[in-house]
mmCIF file of C-alpha atoms in Angstrom:
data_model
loop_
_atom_site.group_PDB
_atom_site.id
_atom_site.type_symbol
_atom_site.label_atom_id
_atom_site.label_comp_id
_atom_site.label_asym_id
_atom_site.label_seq_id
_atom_site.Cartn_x
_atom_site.Cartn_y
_atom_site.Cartn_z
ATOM 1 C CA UNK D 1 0.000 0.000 0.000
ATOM 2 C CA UNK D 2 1.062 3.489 -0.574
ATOM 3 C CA UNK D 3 1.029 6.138 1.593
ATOM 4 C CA UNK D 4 -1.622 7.942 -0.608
ATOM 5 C CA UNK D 5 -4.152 5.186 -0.685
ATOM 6 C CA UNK D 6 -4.500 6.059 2.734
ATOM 7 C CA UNK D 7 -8.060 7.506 2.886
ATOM 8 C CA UNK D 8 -9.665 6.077 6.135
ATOM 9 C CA UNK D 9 -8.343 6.177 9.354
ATOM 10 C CA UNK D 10 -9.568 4.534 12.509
ATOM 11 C CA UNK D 11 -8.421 5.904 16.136
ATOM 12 C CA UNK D 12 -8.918 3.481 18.617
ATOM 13 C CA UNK D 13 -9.519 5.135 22.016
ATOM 14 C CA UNK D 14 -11.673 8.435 22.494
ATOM 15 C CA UNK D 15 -9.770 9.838 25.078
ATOM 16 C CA UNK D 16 -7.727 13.029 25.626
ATOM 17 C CA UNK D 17 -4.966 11.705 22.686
ATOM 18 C CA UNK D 18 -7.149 10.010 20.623
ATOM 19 C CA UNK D 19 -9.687 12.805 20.151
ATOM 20 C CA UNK D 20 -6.771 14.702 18.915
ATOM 21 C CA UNK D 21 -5.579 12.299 16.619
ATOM 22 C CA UNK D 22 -8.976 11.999 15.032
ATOM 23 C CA UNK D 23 -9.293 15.905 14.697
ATOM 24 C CA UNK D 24 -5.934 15.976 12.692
ATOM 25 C CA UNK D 25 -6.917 13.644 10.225
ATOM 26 C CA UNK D 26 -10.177 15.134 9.611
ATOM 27 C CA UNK D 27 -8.767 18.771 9.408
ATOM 28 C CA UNK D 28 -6.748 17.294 6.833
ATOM 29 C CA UNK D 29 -8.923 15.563 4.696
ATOM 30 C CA UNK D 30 -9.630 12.310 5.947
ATOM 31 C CA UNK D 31 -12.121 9.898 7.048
ATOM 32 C CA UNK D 32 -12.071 8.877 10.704
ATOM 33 C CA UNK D 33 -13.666 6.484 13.066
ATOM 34 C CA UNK D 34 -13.646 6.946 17.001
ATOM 35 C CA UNK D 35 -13.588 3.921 18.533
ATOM 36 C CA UNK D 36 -14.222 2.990 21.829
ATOM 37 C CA UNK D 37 -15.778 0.640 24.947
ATOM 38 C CA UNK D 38 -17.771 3.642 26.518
ATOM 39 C CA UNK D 39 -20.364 5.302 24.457
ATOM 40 C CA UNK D 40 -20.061 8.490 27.609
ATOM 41 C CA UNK D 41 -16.204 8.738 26.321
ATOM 42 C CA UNK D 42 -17.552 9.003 22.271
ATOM 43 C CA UNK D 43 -19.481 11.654 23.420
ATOM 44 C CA UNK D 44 -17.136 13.532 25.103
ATOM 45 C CA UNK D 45 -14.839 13.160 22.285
ATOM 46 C CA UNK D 46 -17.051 14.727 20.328
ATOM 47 C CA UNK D 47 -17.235 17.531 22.500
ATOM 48 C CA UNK D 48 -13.796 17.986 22.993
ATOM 49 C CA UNK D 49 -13.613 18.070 18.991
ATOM 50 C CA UNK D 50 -16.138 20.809 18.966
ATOM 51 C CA UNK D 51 -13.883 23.100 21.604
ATOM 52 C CA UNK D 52 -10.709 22.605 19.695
ATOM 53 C CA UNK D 53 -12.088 23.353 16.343
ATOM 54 C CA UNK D 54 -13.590 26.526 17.732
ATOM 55 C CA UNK D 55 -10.187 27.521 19.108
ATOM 56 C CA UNK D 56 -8.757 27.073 15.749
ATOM 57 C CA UNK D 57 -11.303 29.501 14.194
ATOM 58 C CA UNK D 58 -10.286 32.002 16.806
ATOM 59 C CA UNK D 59 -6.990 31.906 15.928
ATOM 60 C CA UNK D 60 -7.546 31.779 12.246
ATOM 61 C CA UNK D 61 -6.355 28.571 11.287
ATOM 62 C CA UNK D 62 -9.770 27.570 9.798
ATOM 63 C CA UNK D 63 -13.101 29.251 8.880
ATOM 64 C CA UNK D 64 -16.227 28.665 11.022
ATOM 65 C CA UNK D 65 -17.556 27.833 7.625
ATOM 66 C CA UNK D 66 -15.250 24.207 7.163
ATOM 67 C CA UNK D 67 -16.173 23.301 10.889
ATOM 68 C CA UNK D 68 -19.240 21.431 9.794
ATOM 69 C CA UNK D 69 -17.786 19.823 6.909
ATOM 70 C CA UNK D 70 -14.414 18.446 9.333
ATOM 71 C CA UNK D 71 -17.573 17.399 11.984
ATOM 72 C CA UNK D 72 -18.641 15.385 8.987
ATOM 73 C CA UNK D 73 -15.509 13.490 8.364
ATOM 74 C CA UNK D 74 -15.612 11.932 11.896
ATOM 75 C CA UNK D 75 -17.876 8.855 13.036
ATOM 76 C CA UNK D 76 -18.364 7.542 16.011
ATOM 77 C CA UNK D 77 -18.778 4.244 16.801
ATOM 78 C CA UNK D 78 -18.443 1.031 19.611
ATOM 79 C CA UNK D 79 -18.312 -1.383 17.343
ATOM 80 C CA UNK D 80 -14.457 -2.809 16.805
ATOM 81 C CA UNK D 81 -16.247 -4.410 13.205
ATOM 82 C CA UNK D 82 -17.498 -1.417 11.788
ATOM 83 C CA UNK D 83 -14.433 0.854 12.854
ATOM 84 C CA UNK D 84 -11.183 -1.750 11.993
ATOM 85 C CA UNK D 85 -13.383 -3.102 8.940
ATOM 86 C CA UNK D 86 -11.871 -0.757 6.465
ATOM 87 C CA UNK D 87 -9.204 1.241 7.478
ATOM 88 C CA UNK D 88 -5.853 1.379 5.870
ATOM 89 C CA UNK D 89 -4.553 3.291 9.246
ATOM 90 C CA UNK D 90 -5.553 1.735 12.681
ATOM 91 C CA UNK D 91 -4.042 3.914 15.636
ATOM 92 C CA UNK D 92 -4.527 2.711 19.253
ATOM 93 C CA UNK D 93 -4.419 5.449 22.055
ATOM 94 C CA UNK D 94 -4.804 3.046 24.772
ATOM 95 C CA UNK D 95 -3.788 3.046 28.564
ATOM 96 C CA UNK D 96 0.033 2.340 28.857
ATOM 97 C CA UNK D 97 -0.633 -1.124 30.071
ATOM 98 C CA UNK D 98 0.443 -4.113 27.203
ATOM 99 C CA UNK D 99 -2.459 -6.234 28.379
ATOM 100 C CA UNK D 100 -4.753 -3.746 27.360
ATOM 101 C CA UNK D 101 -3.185 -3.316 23.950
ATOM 102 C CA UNK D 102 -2.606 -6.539 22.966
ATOM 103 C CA UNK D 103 -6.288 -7.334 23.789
ATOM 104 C CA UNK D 104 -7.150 -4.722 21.016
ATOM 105 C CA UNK D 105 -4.690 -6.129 18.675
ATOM 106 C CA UNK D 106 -6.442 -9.214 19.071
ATOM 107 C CA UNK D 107 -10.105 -7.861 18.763
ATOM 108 C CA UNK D 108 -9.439 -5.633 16.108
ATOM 109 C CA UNK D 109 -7.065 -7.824 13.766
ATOM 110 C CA UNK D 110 -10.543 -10.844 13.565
ATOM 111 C CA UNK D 111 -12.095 -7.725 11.770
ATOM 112 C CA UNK D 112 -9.145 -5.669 9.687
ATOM 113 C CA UNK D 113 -7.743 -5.748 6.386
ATOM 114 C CA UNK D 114 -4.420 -7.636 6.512
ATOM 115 C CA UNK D 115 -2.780 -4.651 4.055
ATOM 116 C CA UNK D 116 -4.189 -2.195 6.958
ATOM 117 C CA UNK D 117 -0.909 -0.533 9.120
ATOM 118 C CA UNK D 118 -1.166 -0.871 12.925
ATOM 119 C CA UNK D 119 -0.019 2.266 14.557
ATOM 120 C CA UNK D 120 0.336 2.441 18.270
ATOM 121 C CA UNK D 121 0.482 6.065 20.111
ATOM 122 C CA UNK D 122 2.490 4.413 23.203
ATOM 123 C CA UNK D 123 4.142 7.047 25.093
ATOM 124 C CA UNK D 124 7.090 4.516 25.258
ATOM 125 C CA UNK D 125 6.484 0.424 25.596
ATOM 126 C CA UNK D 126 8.086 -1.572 23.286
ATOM 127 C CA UNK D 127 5.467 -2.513 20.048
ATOM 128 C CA UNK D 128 7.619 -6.356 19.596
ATOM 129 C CA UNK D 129 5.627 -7.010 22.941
ATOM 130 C CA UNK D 130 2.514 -4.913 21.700
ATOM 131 C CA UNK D 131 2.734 -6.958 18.905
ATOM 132 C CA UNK D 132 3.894 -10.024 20.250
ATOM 133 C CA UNK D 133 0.832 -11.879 19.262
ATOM 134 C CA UNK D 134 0.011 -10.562 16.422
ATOM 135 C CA UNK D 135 -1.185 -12.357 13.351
ATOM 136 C CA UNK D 136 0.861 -10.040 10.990
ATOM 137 C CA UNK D 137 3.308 -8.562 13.436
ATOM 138 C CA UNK D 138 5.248 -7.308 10.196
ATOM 139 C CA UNK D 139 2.225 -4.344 9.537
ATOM 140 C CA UNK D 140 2.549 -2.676 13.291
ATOM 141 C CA UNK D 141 4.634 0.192 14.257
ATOM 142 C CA UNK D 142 4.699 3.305 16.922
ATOM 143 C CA UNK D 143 3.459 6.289 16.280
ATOM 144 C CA UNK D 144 4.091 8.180 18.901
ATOM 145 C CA UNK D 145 2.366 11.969 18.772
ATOM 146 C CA UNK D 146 2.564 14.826 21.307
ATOM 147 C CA UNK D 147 0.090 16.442 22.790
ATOM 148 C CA UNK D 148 -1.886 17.961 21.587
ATOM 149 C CA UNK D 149 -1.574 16.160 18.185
ATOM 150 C CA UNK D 150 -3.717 18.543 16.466
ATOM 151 C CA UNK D 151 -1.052 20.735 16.827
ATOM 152 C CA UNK D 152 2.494 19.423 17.811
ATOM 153 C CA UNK D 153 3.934 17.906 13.887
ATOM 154 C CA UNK D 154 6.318 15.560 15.756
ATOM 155 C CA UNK D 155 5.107 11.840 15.044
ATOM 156 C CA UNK D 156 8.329 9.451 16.543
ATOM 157 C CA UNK D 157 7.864 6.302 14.407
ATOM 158 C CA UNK D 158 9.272 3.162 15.849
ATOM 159 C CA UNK D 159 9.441 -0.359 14.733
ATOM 160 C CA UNK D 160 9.112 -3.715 16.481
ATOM 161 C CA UNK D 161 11.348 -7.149 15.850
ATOM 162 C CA UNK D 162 8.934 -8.361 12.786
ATOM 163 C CA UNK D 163 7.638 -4.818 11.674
ATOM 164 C CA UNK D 164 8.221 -4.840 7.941
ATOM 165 C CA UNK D 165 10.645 -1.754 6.394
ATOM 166 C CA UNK D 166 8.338 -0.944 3.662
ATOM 167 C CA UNK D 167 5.774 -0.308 6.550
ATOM 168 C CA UNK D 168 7.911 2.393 8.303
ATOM 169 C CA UNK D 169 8.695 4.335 5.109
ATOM 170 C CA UNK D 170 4.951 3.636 4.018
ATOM 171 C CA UNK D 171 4.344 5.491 7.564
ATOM 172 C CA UNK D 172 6.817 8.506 7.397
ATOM 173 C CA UNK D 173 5.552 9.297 3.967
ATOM 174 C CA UNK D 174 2.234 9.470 5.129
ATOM 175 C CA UNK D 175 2.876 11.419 7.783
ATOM 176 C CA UNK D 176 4.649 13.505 5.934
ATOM 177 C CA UNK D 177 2.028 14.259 2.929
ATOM 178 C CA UNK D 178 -0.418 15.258 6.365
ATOM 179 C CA UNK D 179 2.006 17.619 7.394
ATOM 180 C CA UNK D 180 3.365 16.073 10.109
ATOM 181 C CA UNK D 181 7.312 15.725 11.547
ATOM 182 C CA UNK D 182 8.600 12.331 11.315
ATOM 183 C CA UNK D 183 11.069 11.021 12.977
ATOM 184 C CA UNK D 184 11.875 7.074 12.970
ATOM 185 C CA UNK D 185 14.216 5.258 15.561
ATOM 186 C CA UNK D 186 16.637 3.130 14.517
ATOM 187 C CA UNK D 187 16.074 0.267 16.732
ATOM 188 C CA UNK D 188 13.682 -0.128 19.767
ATOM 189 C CA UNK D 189 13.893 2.042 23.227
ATOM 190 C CA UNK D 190 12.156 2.119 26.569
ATOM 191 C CA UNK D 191 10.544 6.139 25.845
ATOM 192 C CA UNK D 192 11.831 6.692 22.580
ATOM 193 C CA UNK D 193 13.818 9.898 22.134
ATOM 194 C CA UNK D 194 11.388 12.610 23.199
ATOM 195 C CA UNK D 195 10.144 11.002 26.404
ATOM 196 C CA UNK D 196 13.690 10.131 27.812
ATOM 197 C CA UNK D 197 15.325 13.635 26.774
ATOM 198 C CA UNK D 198 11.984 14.951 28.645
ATOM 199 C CA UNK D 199 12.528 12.704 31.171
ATOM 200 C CA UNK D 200 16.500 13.392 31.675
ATOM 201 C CA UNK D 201 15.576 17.118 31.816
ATOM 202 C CA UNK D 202 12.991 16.997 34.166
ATOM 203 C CA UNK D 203 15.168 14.879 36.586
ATOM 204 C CA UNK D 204 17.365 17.711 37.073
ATOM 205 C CA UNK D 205 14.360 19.808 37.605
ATOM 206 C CA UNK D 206 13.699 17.957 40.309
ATOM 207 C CA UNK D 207 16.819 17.990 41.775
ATOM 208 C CA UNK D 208 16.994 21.008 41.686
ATOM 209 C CA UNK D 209 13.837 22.026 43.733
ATOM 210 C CA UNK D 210 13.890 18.997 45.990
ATOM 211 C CA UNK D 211 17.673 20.408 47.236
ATOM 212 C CA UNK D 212 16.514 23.688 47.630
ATOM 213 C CA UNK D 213 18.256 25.474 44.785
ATOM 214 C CA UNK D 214 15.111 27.164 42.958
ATOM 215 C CA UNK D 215 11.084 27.068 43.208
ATOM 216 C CA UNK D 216 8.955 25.456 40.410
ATOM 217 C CA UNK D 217 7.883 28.412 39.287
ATOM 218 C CA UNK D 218 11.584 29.550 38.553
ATOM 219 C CA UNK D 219 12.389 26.353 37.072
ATOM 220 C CA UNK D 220 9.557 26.982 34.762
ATOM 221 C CA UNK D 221 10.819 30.492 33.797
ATOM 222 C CA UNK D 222 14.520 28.921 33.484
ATOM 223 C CA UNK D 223 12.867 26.862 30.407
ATOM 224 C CA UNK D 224 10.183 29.143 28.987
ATOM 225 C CA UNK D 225 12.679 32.062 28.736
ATOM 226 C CA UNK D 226 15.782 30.350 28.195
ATOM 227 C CA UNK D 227 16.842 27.424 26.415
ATOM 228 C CA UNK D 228 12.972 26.779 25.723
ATOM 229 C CA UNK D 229 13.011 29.418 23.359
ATOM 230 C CA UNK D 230 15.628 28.151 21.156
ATOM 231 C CA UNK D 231 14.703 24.991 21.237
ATOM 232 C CA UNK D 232 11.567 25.913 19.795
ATOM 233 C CA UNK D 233 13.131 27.502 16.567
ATOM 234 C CA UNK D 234 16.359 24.454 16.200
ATOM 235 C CA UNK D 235 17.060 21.834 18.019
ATOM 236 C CA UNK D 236 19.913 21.993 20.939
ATOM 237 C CA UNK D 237 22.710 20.202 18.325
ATOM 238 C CA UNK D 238 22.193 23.616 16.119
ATOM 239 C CA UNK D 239 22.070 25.668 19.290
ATOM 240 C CA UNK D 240 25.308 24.579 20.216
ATOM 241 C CA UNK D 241 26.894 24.877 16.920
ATOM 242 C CA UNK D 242 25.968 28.202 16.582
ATOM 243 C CA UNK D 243 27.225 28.665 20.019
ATOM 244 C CA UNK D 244 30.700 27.257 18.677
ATOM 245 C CA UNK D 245 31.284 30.304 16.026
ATOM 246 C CA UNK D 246 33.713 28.976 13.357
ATOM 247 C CA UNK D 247 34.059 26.148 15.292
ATOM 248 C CA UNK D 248 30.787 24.913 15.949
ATOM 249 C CA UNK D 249 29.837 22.431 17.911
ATOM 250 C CA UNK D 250 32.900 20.805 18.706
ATOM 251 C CA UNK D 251 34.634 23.523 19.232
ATOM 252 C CA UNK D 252 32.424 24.764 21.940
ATOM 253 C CA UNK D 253 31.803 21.330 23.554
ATOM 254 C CA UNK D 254 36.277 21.104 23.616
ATOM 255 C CA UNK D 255 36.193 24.918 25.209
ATOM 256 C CA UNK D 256 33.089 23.761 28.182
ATOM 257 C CA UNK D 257 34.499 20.309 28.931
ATOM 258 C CA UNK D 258 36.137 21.069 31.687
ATOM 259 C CA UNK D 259 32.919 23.104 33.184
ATOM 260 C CA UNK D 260 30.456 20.311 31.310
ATOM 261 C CA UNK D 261 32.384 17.577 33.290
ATOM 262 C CA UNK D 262 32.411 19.273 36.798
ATOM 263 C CA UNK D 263 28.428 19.927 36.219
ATOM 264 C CA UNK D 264 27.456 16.544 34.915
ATOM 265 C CA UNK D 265 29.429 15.314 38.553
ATOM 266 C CA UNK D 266 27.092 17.264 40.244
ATOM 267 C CA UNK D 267 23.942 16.647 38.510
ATOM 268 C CA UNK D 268 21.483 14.475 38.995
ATOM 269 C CA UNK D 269 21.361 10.476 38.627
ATOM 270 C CA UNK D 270 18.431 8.855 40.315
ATOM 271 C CA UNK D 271 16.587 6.031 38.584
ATOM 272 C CA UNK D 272 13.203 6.319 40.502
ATOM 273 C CA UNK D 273 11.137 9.951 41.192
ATOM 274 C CA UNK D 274 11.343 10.090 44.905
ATOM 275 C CA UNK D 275 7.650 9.694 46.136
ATOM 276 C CA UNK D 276 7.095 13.065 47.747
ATOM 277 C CA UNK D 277 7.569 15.112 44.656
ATOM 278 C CA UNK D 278 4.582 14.870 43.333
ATOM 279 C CA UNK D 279 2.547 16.876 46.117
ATOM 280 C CA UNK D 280 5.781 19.176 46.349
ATOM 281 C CA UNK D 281 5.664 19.833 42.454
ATOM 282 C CA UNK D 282 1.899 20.037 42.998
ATOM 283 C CA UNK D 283 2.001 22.690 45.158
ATOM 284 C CA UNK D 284 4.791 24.769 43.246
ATOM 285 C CA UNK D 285 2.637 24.618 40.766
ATOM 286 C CA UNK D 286 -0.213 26.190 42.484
ATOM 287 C CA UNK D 287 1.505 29.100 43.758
ATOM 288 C CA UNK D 288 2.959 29.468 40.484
ATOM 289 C CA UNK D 289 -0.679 29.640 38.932
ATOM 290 C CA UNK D 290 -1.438 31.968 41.272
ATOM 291 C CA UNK D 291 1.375 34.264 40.414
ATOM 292 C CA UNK D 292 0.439 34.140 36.558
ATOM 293 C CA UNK D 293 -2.337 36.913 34.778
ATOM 294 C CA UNK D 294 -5.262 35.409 33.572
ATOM 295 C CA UNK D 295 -4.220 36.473 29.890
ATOM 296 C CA UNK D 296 -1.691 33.744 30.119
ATOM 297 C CA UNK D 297 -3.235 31.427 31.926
ATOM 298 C CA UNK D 298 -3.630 31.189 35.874
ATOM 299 C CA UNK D 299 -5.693 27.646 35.640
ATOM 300 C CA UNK D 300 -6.084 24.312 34.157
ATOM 301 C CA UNK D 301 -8.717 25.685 31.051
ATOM 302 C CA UNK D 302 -6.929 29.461 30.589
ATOM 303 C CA UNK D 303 -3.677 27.523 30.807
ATOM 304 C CA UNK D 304 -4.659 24.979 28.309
ATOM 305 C CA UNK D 305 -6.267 27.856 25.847
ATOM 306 C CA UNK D 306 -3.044 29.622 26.618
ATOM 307 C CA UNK D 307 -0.911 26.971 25.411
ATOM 308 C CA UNK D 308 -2.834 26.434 22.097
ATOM 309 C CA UNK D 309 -3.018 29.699 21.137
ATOM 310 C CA UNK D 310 0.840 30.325 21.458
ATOM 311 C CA UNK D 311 1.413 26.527 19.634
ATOM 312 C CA UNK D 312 -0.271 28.044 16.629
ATOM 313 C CA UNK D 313 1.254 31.423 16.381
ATOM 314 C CA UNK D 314 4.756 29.361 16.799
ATOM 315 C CA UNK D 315 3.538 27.155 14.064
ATOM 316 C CA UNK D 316 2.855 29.881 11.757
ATOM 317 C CA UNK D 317 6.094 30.864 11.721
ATOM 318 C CA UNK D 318 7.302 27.341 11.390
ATOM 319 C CA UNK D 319 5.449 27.577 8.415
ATOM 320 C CA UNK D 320 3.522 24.185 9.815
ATOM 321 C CA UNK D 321 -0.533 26.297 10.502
#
């Protein structure tokens, strides 16, 4: 199959990523079918879909005019027959738990085409164990968004022990012709690349604030004022050549080391969260919110509105809205 004869897509799981998912396609063009157990979690879908598209008319990405017609692209349904029966794209948004996604594997391969690719949106497991009892283990893959993927273009593709190689170009090309940002891994990891350089970051955040050395909110301003704002035009190899001059990147990582080294001594290394950070981060956070002006968002819906409407205006000069 080629990536163009992809014309129906079914997203498996109504919830806060698959919603998303099904939005994207539709804004582009396709047809999509929500699946999912709970006919309460269809309907908020729906809803949600309704919101979004309304904040994307506000911010002039689309006329109120096409809402109706992208409404129209989307069905709903709890029937694993009528929404993996003819799909060329199946993409699970599941809980992170492999029981629960190899039970849909198994539900939803009795009624799909065997030609049909079998994305999973996995924040990080491993889709060879996804997959592991697959009847055509050689059509799934990862396809890992970010939220929310109505917006963010990054897609990290990843493959599993039997996934076919046609499949994962057959999967970055469509991704690509939708205006997404593909990215495939090479071979399998526990996260994939966006999750643990998240994850590596955010463990020195941690450290930090758990020994005292800043408050959440300053963390948060470190990032959103700092390095955050480069890294949202090139990504932190670039940064650091520029930062090199005529030497680039090497240059500047032989003129740090000695600094680099004495830092990464003192840095962070834990392998587990300690189990009081939560309610200490949780609480940072509040004050922080309280600290913030409603215009940029001082709680969980302004903050969330807040965050959309700065995505897109970022994207527009990405050249991606």
């Amino acid at each position: 199959m080629q990536a163009s004869e992809i014309k129906k897509v079914t997203c498996i799981g109504a919830g806060v990523i698959g919603y998303s998912w099904a939005l994207y396609f539709a804004l582009k063009g396709l047809d999509v079918t929500v699946y999912d157990v709970k006919q309460e979690a269809l309907s908020l879908a729906g809803q949600r879909i309704g919101k979004s598209l309304k904040v994307l008319v506000k911010n002039g990405v689309i006329k109120n005019t096409e809402t109706a017609v992208i409404m129209e692209r989307i069905t709903y349904t709890t029937s694993m027959q009528e929404a993996a029966g003819n799909a060329q794209l199946i993409i699970e948004s599941a809980p992170e738990d492999y029981d629960i996604k190899r039970q849909i594997v198994r539900e939803a391969e009795d009624f799909c085409s065997e030609n049909a690719i079998f994305a999973s949106s996995t924040s990080g497991l491993l889709i060879s164990e996804i997959a592991r009892n697959a009847k055509h283990p050689q059509r799934f893959i990862g396809a890992h968004p970010y939220n929310p993927p109505h917006l963010i273009p990054l897609v990290e593709i990843s493959r599993g022990e039997k996934t076919d190689d046609a499949v994962i170009q057959t999967a970055k090309e469509f991704f690509t012709l939708i205006g997404k940002e593909p990215i495939v891994l090479q071979k399998e990891a526990l996260g994939f690349i966006c999750n643990r350089i998240q994850m590596a970051l955010y463990r020195e955040v941690c450290d930090l604030i758990m020994n005292g050395v800043c408050t959440v909110e300053d963390a948060d301003k470190a990032v959103t004022f700092g390095p955050g704002l480069r890294w949202g035009i090139m990504g932190p190899s670039l940064v650091f050549h520029l930062g090199g001059g005529q030497s680039g990147i090497d240059g500047i990582m032989q003129h740090l080391k000695p600094s680099i080294d004495l830092w990464l001594k003192d840095m962070a290394d834990f392998k587990e969260f300690p189990v009081d950070f939560g309610a200490i981060a949780r609480a940072g956070v509040e004050e922080e919110l309280q600290n913030r002006p409603a215009a940029i968002g001082n709680d969980a819906t302004s903050l969330s509105e807040y965050r959309d409407k700065m995505l897109i205006e970022m994207l527009k000069l990405h050249g991606k809205m």
